XYZ file of C-alpha atoms in Angstrom:
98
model
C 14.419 8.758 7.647
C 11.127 9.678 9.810
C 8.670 11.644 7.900
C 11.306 10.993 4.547
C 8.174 9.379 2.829
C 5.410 11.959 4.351
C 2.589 12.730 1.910
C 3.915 10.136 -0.369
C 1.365 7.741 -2.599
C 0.900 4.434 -3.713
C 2.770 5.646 -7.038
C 4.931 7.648 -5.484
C 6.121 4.957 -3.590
C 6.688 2.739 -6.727
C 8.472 5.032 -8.605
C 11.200 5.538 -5.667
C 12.005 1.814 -6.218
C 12.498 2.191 -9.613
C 14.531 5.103 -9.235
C 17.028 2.840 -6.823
C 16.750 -0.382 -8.216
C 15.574 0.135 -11.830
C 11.719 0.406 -13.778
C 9.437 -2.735 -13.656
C 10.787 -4.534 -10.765
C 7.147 -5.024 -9.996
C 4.073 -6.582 -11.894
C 1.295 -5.761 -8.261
C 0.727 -3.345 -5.550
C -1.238 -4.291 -3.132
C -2.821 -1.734 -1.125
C -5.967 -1.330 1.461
C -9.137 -0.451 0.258
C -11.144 0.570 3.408
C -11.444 3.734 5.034
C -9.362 4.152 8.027
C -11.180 5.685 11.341
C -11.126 9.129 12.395
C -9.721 8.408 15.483
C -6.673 6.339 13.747
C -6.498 9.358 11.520
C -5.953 11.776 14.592
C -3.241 9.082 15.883
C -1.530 9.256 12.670
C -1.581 13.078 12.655
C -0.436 13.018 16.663
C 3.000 11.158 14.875
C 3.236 13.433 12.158
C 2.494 10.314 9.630
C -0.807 10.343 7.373
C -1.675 7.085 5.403
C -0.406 6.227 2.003
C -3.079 7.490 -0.210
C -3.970 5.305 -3.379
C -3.568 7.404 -6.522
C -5.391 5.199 -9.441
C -4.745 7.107 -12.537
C -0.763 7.103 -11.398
C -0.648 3.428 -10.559
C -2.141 2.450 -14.261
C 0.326 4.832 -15.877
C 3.056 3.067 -14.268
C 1.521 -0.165 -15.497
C 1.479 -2.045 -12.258
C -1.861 -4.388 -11.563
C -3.318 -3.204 -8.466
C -4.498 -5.817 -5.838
C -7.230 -3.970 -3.232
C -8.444 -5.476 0.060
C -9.902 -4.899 3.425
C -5.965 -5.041 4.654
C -6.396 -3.207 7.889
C -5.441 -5.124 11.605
C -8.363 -4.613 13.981
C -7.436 -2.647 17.413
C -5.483 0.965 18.462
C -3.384 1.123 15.086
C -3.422 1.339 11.498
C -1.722 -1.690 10.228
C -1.925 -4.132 7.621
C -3.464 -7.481 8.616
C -0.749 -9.870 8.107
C -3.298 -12.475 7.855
C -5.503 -10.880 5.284
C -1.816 -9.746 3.587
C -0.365 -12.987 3.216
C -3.949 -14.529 1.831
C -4.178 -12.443 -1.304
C -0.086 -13.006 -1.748
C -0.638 -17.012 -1.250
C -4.161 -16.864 -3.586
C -2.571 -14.417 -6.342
C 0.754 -16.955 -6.487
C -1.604 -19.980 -6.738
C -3.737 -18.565 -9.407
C -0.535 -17.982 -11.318
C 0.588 -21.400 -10.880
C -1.891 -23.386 -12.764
């Protein structure tokens, strides 16, 4: 539902899945670790949306290994990079496969 997930974070996030589908279902989070403009901040706020904000102490309690990169798209919006998304997917599963 639109604005269902407002003001959530990072952990908040996490612990909705495991609410649904059960604890642990994940070993990473990725999330961005760059500040995001003012004037994308002022777009968000024109929606009614805010960005997921990253909550350390919350995401160690739940035990989860947090991946952080530069993840946001360059132009007029405030999205992950699918490029820069699917390299630290692709590089975490190599490093795991060796």
């Amino acid at each position: 539902q639109i604005q269902e997930t407002r003001s959530f974070s990072a952990a908040d996030h996490l612990k909705v899945i495991d609410e649904h589908v059960g604890p642990n279902l994940f070993d990473y989070i990725i999330v961005n670790n760059q500040p995001i403009g003012a004037e994308l901040l002022q777009r968000y706020a024109e929606e009614g949306a805010e960005p997921v904000k990253i909550d350390w102490d919350q995401l160690r309690r739940l035990q989860v290994r947090v991946l952080a990169a530069d993840l946001l798209q360059p132009g007029q919006v405030a999205w992950h990079n699918p490029r820069a998304l699917a390299k630290i997917v692709l590089t975490k599963i190599a490093s795991q496969s060796h």
